[in-house]
Short mmCIF file of C-alpha atoms and ligand atoms in Angstrom, two decimals:
data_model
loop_
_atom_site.label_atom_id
_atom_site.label_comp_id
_atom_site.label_asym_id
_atom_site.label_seq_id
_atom_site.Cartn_x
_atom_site.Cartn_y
_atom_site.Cartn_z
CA UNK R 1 -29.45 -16.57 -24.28
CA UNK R 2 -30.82 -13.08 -24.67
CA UNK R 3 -29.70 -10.65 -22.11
CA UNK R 4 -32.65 -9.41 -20.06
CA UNK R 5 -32.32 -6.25 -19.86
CA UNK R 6 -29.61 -4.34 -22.17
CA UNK R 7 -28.42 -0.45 -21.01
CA UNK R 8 -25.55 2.14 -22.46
CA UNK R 9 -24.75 -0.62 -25.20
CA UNK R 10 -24.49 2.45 -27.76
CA UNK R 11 -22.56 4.96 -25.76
CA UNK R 12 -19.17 5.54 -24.10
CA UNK R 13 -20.65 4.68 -20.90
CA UNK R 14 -19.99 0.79 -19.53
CA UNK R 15 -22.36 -1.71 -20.82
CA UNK R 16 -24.54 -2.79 -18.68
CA UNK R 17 -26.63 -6.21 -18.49
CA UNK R 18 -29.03 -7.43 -16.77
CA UNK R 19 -28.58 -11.78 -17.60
CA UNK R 20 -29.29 -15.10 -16.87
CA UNK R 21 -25.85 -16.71 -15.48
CA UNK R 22 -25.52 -19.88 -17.61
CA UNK R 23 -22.44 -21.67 -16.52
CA UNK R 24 -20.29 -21.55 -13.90
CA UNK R 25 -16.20 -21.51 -15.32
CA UNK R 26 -13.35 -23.01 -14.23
CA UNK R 27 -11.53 -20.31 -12.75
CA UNK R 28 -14.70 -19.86 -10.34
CA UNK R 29 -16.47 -17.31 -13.12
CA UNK R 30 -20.00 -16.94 -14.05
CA UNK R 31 -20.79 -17.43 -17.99
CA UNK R 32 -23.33 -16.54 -20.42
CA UNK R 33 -23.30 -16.37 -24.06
CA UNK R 34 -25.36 -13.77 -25.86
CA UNK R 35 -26.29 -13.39 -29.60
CA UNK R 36 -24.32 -10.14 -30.98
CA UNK R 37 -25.46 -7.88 -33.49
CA UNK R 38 -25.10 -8.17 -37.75
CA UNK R 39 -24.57 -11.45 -38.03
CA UNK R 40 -20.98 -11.41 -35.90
CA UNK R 41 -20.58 -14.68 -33.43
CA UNK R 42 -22.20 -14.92 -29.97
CA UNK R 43 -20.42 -13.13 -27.25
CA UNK R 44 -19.37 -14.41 -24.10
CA UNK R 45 -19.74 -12.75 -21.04
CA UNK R 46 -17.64 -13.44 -18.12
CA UNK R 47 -18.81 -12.24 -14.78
CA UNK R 48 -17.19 -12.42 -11.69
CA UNK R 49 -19.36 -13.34 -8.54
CA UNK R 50 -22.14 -14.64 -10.31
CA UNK R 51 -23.57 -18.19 -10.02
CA UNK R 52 -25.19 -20.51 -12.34
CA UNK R 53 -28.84 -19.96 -11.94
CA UNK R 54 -28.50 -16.22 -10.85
CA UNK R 55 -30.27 -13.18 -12.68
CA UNK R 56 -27.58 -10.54 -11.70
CA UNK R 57 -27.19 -6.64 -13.23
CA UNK R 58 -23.53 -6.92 -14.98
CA UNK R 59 -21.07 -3.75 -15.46
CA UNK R 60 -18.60 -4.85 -18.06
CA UNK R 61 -15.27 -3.87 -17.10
CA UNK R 62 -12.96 -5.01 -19.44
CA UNK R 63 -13.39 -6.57 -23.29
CA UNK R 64 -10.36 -8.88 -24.41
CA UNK R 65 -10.74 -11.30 -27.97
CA UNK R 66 -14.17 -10.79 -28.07
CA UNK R 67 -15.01 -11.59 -24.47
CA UNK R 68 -16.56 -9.67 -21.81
CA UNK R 69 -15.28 -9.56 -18.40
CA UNK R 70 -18.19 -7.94 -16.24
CA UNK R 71 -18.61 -7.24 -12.51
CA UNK R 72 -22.12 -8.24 -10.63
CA UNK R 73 -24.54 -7.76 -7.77
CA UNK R 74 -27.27 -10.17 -7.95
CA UNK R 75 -30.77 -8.91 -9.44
CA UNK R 76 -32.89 -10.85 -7.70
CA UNK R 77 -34.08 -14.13 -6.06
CA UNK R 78 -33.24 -17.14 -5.95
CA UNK R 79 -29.63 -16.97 -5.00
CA UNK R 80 -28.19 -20.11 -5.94
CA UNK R 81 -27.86 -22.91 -3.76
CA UNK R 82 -23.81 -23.07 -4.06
CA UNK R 83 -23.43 -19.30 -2.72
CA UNK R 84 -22.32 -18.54 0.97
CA UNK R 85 -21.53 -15.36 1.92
CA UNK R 86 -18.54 -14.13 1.68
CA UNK R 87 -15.86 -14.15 4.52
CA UNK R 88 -13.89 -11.38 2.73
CA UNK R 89 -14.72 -7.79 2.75
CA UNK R 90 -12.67 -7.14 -0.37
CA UNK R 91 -14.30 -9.75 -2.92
CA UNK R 92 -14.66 -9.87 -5.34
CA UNK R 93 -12.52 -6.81 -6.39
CA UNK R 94 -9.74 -8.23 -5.23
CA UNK R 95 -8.49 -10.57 -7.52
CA UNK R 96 -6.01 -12.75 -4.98
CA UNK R 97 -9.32 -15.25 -4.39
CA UNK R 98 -12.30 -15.97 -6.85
CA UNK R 99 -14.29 -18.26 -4.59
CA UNK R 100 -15.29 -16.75 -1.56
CA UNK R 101 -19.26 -16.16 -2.73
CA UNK R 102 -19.27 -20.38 -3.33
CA UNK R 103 -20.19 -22.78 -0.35
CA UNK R 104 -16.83 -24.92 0.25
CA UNK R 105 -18.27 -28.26 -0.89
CA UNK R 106 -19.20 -26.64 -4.31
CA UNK R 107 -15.65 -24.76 -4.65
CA UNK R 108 -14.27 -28.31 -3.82
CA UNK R 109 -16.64 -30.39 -6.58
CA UNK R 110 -15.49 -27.35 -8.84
CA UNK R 111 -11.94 -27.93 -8.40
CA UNK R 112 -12.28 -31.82 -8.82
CA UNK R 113 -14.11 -31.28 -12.04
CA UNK R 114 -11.01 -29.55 -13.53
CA UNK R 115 -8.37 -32.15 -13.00
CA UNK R 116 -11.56 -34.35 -13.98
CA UNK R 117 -11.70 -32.54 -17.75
CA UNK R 118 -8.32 -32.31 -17.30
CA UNK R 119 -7.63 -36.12 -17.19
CA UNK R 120 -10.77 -36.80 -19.46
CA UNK R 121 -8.86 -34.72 -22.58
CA UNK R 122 -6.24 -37.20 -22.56
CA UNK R 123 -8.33 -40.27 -21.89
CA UNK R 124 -6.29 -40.98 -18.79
CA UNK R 125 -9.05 -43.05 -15.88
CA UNK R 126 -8.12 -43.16 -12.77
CA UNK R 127 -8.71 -46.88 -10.92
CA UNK R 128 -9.90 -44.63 -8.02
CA UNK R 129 -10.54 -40.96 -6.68
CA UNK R 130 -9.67 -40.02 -3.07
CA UNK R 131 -12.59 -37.69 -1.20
CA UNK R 132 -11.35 -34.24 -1.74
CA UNK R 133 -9.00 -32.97 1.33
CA UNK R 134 -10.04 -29.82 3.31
CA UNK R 135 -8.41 -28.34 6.21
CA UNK R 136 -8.43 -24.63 6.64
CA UNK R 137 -10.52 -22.38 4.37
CA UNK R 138 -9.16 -19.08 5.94
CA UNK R 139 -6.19 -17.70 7.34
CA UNK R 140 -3.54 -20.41 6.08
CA UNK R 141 -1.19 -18.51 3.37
CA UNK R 142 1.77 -18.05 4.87
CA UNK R 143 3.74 -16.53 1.72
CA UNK R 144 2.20 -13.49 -0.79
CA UNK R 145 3.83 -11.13 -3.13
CA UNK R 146 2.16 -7.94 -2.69
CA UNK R 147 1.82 -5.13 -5.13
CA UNK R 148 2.26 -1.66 -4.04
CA UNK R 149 0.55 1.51 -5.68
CA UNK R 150 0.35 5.25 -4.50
CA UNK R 151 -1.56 7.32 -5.65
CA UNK R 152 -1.68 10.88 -4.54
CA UNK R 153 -1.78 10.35 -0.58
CA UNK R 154 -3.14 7.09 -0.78
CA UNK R 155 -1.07 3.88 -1.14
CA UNK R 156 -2.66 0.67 -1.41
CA UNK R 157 -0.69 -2.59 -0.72
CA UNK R 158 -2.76 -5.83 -2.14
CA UNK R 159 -3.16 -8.40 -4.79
CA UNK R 160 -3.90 -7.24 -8.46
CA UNK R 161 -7.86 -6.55 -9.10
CA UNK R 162 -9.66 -8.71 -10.99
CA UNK R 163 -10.00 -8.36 -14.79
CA UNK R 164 -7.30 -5.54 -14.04
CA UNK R 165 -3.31 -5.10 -13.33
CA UNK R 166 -4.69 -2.59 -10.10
CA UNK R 167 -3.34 -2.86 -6.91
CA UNK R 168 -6.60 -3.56 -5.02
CA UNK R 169 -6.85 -1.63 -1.91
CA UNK R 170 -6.74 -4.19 0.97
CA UNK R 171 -7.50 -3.25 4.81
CA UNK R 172 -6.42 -6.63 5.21
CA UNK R 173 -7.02 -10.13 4.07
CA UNK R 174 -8.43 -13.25 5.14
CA UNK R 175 -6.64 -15.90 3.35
CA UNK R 176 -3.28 -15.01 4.78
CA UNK R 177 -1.89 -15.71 8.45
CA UNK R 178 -3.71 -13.67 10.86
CA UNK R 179 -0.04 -12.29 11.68
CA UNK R 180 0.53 -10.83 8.07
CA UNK R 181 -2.78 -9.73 7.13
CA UNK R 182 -2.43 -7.40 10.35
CA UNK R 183 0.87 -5.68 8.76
CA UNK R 184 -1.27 -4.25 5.60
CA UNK R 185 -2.70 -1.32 7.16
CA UNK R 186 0.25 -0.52 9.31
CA UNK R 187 2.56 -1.23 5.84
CA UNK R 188 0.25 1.21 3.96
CA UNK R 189 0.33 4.13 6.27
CA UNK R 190 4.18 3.16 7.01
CA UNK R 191 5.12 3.41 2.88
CA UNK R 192 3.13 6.59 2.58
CA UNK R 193 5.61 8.42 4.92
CA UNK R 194 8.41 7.16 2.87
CA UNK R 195 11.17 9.50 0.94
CA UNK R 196 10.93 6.80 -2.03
CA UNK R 197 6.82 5.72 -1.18
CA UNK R 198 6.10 5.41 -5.29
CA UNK R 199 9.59 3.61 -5.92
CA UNK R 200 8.71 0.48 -3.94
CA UNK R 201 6.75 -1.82 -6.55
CA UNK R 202 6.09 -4.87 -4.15
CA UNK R 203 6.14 -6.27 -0.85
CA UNK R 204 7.06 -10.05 -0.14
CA UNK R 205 5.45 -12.04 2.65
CA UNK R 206 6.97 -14.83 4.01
CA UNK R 207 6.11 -16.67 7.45
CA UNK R 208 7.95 -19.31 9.49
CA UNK R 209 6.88 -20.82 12.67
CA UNK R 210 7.64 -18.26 14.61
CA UNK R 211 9.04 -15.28 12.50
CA UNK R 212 7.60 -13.29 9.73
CA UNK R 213 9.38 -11.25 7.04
CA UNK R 214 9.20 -8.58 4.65
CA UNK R 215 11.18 -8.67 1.67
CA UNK R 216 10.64 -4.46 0.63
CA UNK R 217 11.71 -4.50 -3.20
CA UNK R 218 12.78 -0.43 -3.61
CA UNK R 219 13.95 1.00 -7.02
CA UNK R 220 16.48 3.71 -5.18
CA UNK R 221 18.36 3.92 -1.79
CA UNK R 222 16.13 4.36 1.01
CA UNK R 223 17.26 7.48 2.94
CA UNK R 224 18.29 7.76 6.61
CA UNK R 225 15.01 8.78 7.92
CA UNK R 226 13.29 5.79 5.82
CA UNK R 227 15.60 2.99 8.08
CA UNK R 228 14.22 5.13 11.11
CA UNK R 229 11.02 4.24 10.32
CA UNK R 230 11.46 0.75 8.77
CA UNK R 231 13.28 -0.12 12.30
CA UNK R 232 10.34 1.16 14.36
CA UNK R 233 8.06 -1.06 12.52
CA UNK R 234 10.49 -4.03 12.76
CA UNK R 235 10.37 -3.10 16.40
CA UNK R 236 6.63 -2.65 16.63
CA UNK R 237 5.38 -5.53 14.74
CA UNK R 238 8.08 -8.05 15.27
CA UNK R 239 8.43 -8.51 12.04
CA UNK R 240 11.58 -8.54 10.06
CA UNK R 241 12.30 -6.34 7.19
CA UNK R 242 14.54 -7.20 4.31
CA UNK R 243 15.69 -4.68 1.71
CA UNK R 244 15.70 -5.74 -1.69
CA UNK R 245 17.42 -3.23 -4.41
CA UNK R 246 17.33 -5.87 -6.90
CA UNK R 247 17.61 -9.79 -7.60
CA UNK R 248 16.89 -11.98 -4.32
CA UNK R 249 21.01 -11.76 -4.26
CA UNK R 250 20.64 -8.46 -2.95
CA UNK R 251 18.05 -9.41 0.05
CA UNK R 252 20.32 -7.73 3.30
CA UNK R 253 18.46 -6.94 6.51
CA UNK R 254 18.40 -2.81 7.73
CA UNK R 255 21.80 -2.92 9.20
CA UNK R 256 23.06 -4.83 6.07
CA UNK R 257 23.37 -8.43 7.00
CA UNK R 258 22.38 -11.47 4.84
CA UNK R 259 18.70 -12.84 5.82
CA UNK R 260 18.36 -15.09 8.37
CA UNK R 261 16.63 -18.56 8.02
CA UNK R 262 12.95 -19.39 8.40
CA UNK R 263 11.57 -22.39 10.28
CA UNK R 264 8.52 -24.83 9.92
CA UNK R 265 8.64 -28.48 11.99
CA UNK R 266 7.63 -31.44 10.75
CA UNK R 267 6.77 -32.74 13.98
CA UNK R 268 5.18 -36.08 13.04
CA UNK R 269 8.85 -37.15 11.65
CA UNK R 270 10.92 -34.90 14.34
CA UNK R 271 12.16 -32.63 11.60
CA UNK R 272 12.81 -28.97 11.66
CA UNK R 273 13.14 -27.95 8.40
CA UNK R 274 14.85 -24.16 7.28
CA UNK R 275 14.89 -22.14 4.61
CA UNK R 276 15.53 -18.50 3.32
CA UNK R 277 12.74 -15.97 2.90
CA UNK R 278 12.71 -15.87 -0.78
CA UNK R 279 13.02 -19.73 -1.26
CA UNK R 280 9.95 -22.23 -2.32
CA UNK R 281 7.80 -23.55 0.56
CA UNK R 282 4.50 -24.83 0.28
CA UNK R 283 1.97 -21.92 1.06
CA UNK R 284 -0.41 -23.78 3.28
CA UNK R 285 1.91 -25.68 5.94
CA UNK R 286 -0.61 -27.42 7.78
CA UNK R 287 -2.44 -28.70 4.40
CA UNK R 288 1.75 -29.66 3.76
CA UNK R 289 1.70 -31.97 6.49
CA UNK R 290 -1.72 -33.71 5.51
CA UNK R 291 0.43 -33.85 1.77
CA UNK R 292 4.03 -35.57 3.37
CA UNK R 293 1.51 -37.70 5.18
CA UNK R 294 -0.07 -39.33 2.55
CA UNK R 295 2.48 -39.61 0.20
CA UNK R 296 4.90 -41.42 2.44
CA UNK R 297 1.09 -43.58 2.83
CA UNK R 298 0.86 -44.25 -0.92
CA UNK R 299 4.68 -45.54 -0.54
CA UNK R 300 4.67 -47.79 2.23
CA UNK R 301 7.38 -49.40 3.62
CA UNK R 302 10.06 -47.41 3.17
CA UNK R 303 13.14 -49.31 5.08
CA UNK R 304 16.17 -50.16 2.78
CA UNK R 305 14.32 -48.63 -0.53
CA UNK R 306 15.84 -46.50 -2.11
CA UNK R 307 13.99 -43.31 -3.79
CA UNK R 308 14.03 -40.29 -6.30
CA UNK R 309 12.84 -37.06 -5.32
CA UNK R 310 12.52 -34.77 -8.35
CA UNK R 311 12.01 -31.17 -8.16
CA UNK R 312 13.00 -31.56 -4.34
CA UNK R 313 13.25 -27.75 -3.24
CA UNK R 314 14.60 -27.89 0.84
CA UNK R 315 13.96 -31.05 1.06
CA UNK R 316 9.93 -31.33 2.05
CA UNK R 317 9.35 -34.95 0.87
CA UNK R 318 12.97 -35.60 1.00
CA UNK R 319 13.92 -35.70 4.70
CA UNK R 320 10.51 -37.51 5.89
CA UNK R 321 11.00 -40.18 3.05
CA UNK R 322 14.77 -40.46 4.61
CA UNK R 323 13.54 -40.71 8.03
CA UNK R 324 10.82 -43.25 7.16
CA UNK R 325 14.14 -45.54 6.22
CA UNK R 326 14.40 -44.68 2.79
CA UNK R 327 17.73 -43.97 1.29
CA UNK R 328 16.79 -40.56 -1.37
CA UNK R 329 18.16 -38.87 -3.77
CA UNK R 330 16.94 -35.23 -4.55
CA UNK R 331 17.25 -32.91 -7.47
CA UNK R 332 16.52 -29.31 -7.66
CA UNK R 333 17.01 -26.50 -9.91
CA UNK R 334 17.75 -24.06 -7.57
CA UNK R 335 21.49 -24.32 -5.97
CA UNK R 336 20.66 -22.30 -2.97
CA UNK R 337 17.90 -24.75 -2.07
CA UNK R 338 19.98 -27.72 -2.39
CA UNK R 339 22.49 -26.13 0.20
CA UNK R 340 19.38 -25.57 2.06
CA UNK R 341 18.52 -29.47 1.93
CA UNK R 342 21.47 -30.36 2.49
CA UNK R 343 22.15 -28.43 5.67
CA UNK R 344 18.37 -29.52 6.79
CA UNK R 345 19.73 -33.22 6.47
CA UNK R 346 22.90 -32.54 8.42
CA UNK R 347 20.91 -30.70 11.08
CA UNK R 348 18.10 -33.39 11.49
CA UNK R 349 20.51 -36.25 11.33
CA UNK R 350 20.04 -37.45 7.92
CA UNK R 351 23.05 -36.41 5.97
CA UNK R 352 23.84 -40.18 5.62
CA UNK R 353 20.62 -40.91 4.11
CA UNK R 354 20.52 -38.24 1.50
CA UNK R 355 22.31 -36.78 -1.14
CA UNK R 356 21.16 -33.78 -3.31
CA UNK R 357 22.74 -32.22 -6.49
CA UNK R 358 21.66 -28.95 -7.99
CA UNK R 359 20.14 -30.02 -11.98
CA UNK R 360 18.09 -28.20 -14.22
CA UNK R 361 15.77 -31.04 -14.44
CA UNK R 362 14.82 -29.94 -18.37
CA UNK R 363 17.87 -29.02 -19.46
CA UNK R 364 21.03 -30.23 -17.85
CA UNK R 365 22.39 -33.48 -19.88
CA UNK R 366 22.87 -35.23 -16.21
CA UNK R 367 19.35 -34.76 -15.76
CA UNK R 368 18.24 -37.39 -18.88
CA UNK R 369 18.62 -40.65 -16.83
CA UNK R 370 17.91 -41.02 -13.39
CA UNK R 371 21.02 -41.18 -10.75
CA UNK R 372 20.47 -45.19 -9.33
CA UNK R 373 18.07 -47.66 -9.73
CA UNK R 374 15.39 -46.83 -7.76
CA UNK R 375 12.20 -48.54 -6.22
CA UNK R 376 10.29 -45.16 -6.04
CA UNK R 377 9.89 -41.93 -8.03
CA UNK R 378 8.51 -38.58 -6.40
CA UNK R 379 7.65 -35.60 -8.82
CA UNK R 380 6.99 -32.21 -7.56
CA UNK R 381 7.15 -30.21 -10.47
CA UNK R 382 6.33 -26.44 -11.06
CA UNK R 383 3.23 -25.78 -13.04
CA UNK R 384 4.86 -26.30 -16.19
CA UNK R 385 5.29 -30.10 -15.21
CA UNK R 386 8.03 -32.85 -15.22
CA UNK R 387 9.06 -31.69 -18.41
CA UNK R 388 10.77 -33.31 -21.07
CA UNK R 389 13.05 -36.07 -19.30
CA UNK R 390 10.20 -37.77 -17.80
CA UNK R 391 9.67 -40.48 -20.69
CA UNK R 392 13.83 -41.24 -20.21
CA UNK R 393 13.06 -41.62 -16.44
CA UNK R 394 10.41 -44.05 -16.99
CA UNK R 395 12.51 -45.76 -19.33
CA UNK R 396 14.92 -46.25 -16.87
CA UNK R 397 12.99 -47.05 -13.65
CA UNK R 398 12.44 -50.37 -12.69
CA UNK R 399 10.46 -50.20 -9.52
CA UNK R 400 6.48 -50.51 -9.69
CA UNK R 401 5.63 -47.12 -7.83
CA UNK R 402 5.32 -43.09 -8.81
CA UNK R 403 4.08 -40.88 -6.77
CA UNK R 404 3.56 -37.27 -8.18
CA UNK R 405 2.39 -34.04 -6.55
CA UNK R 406 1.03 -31.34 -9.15
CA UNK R 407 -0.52 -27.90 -8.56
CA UNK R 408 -1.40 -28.01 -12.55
CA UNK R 409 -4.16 -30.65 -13.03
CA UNK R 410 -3.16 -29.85 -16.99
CA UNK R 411 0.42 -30.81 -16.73
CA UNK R 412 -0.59 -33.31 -14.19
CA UNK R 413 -2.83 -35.43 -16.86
CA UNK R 414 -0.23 -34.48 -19.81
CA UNK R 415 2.85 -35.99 -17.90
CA UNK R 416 0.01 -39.54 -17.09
CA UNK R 417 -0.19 -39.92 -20.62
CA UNK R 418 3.83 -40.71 -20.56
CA UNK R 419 3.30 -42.78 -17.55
CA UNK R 420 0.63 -44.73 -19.05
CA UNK R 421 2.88 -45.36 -22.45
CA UNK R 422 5.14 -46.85 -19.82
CA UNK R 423 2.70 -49.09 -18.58
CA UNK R 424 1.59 -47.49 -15.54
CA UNK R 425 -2.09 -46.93 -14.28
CA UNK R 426 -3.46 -44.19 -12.41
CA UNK R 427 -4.05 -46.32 -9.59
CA UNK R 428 -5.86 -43.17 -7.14
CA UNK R 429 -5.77 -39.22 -7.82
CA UNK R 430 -7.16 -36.46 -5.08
CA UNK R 431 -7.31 -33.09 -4.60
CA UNK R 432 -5.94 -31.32 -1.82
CA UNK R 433 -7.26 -28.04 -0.84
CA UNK R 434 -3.96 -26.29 -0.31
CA UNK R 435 -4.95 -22.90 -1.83
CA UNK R 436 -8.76 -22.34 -0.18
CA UNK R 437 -11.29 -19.53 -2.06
CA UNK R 438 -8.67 -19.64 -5.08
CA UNK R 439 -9.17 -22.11 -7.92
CA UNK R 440 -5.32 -23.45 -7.83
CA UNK R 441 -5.39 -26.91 -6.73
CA UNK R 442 -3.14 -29.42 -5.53
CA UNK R 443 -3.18 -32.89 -6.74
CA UNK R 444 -1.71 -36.28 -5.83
CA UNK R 445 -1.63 -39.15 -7.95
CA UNK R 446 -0.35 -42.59 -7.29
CA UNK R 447 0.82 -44.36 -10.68
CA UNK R 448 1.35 -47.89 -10.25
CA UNK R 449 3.14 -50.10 -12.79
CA UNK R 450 0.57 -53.09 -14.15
CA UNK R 451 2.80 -55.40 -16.32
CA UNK R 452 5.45 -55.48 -18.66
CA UNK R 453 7.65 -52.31 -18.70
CA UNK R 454 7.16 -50.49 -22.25
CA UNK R 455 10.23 -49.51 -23.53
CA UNK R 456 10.83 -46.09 -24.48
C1 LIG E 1 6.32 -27.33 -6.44
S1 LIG E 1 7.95 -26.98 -5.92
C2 LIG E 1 8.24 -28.38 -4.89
C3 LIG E 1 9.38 -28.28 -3.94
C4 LIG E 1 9.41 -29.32 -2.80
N1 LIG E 1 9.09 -30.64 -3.26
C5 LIG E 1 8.49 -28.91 -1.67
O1 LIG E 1 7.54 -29.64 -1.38
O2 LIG E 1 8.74 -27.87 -1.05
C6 LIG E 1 8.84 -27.27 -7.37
C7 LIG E 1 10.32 -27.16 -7.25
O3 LIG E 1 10.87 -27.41 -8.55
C8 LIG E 1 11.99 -26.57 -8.73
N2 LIG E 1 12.19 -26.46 -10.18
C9 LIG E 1 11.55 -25.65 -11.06
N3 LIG E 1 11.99 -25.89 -12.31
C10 LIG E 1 12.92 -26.87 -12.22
C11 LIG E 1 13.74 -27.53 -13.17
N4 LIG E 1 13.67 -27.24 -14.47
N5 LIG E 1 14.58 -28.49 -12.72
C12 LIG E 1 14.63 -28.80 -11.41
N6 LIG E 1 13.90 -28.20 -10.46
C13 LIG E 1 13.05 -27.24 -10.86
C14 LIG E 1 11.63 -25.29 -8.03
O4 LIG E 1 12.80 -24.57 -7.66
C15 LIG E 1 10.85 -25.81 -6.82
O5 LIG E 1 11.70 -25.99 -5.71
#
């Protein structure tokens, strides 16, 4: 494709385009390819806000391994039939979301299509897809880690730009709770009257049913005058506002005392669950309910089984499972969730039900074979996957059903190549749209074993 229209390509000045948007990527990009010049190979350009079909005018902003990143305004008409305006005032700059300019049905089929390649690479088919699962395409992310940036008397508090490591310079932003994207303007003009305003790197957001935090990382002491001020705004926002001077060991609240828990219910299964600012919890806790829901579906009757949670965090899948009748077991990495779960059981009524042991799922030597026969597996792994056990685990496991939750769609269709080896079949895979006007996605498949169990 030859651009249209080709300005500055000679000077110091940015290039700028004026193109034919080819292909639309998979992190939500527009893409064109253009012939280069003495012989060398094509070049792509990458442009965010730009739709297959569009003519748009492209700045490029950034050049990395031969690619072009460019920004875009559209040149003329037709817009494409996938774009909807945008709900955000700060996209595309702001690099947090890369799908606000796509209509939600589009940004949905786009997601699908990448745990679709995804599974396609490793020739894993699914028996059956579930319809894609939207709830809430706005105001839903309850937890964000914030970059902070002054500069001069400004200070912006936001996500990274795109095709940039810039703080962006939010107002506020849709995506999250309508509670924290109201602290950003207050936080900004707040920081800027700071003793230490350019030693504060980031700001941590973190929201339970009813109470919000701040975890303020800060590089030196704040002085007196800066607790005046961080109390006020504690006061003034009810909000509260955690110090951090270093690892999440050294979270304390302003008058020095260890942070106090967070809350969500789980009222479909009478569970309150807790946990501490700084610990995992899924982002999007309504879309969280909609995932319990249909996992504990895909599992049916749960009285007198017995089941494996792996990668269990606070206990999320753990304490419905146990109140459904199961009898679980749950593994973590992390030691201070498995307290966590373990308090959560006691609290709920489910310590009997449970048990929980802190294992580095990858590493630890305990972690090779699984704790008990079981007739269920659960896997919610971080994006790296299930990691290196999992053929051992299927080795082991006897029962006919694994159920695993993935926010990687390529780990996801890596780790159903060792589930296939072990004879099971994808029997139904969905997406869940957990992280709206972003391109992560949230997948649940349902692996079911067909006949004889393969060894090894
Ligand atoms: C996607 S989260 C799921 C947590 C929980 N199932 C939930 O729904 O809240 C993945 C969890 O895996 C844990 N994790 C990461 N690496 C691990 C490892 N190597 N071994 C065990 N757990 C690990 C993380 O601490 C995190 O709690």
């Amino acid at each position: 494709m030859h651009p249209l229209r080709v300005r500055c390509a000679m000077s110091k000045k940015p290039v700028e385009l004026t193109l034919a948007v080819e292909h639309l990527s998979n992190e939500g990009l527009g893409e064109t390819v253009i012939p280069n010049h003495d012989g060398a190979p094509p070049r792509t350009v990458m442009m965010r806000n730009a739709l297959p079909g569009e003519t748009v005018d492209a700045r490029v902003l950034k050049r990395r391994k031969g690619v072009w990143y460019a920004e875009c305004a559209t040149a003329g008409e037709p817009a494409s039939p996938m774009r909807s305006p945008s709900a955000c005032q700060h996209f595309p700059r702001c690099g947090g979301c890369s799908l606000h300019h796509m209509k939600e049905q589009d940004a949905l089929q786009l997601k699908q299509s990448q745990l679709q390649q995804a599974l396609a690479e490793h020739n894993i088919e699914p028996q059956g897809w579930q319809k894609p699962v939207r709830i809430n395409r706005l105001g839903y992310r309850r937890k964000a880690r914030l970059g902070v940036r002054c500069v001069g008397e400004h200070v912006f508090v936001g996500f990274r730009e795109s095709f940039s490591n810039r703080v962006a310079r939010l107002d506020n932003c849709v995506v999250l709770t309508p509670q924290l994207s109201g602290l950003i303007t207050p936080l900004r003009s707040l920081i800027g009257q700071l003793s230490i305003a350019s030693k504060i790197p980031q700001i941590e957001f973190a929201q339970g049913d009813s109470t919000a935090v701040l975890m303020i990382r800060h590089l030196q002491p704040m002085s007196p005058q800066d607790l005046v001020l961080w109390q006020q705004f504690e006061q003034q926002h009810a909000v509260i506002i955690l110090l951090q001077s270093g690892g999440y060991d050294t979270l304390q609240t302003l008058d020095g005392q260890p942070p106090e828990r967070l809350g969500y219910q789980l009222p479909n299964w009478g569970l309150h669950m807790q946990f501490l600012p700084h610990q995992f919890t899924q982002v999007n806790l309504e879309m969280n309910q909609v995932l319990i829901r249909y996992v504990l579906a895909l599992l049916g009757n749960l009285k007198h089984k017995k089941v494996a949670d792996l990668f269990c965090g606070v206990g999320n899948f753990t304490l419905p499972l146990a109140r459904q009748g199961a009898q679980v077991w749950g593994y973590e990495a992390s030691a201070d969730a498995v307290a966590m779960a373990e308090e959560n059981a006691q609290h709920n009524g489910l310590a009997e039900r449970v048990s929980f042991a802190a294992l580095d799922l990858y590493t630890d030597s305990q972690a090779a074979a699984l704790p008990v026969q079981v007739d269920a597996l659960v896997l919610d792994p971080p994006r790296s996957g299930a990691g290196p056990n999992l053929p051992r685990w299927l080795a082991d496991f006897k029962g006919d059903r694994v159920v695993y939750v993935s926010c990687n769609p390529k780990t996801f269709a890596a780790d159903a190549v060792h589930l296939q080896t072990a004879g099971f079949v994808l029997q139904t895979v969905g997406i869940f749209d957990m992280f709206p006007n972003t391109t992560h996605v949230e997948t649940i498949g349902c692996f079911h074993r067909t006949g004889a169990h393969a060894d090894g």
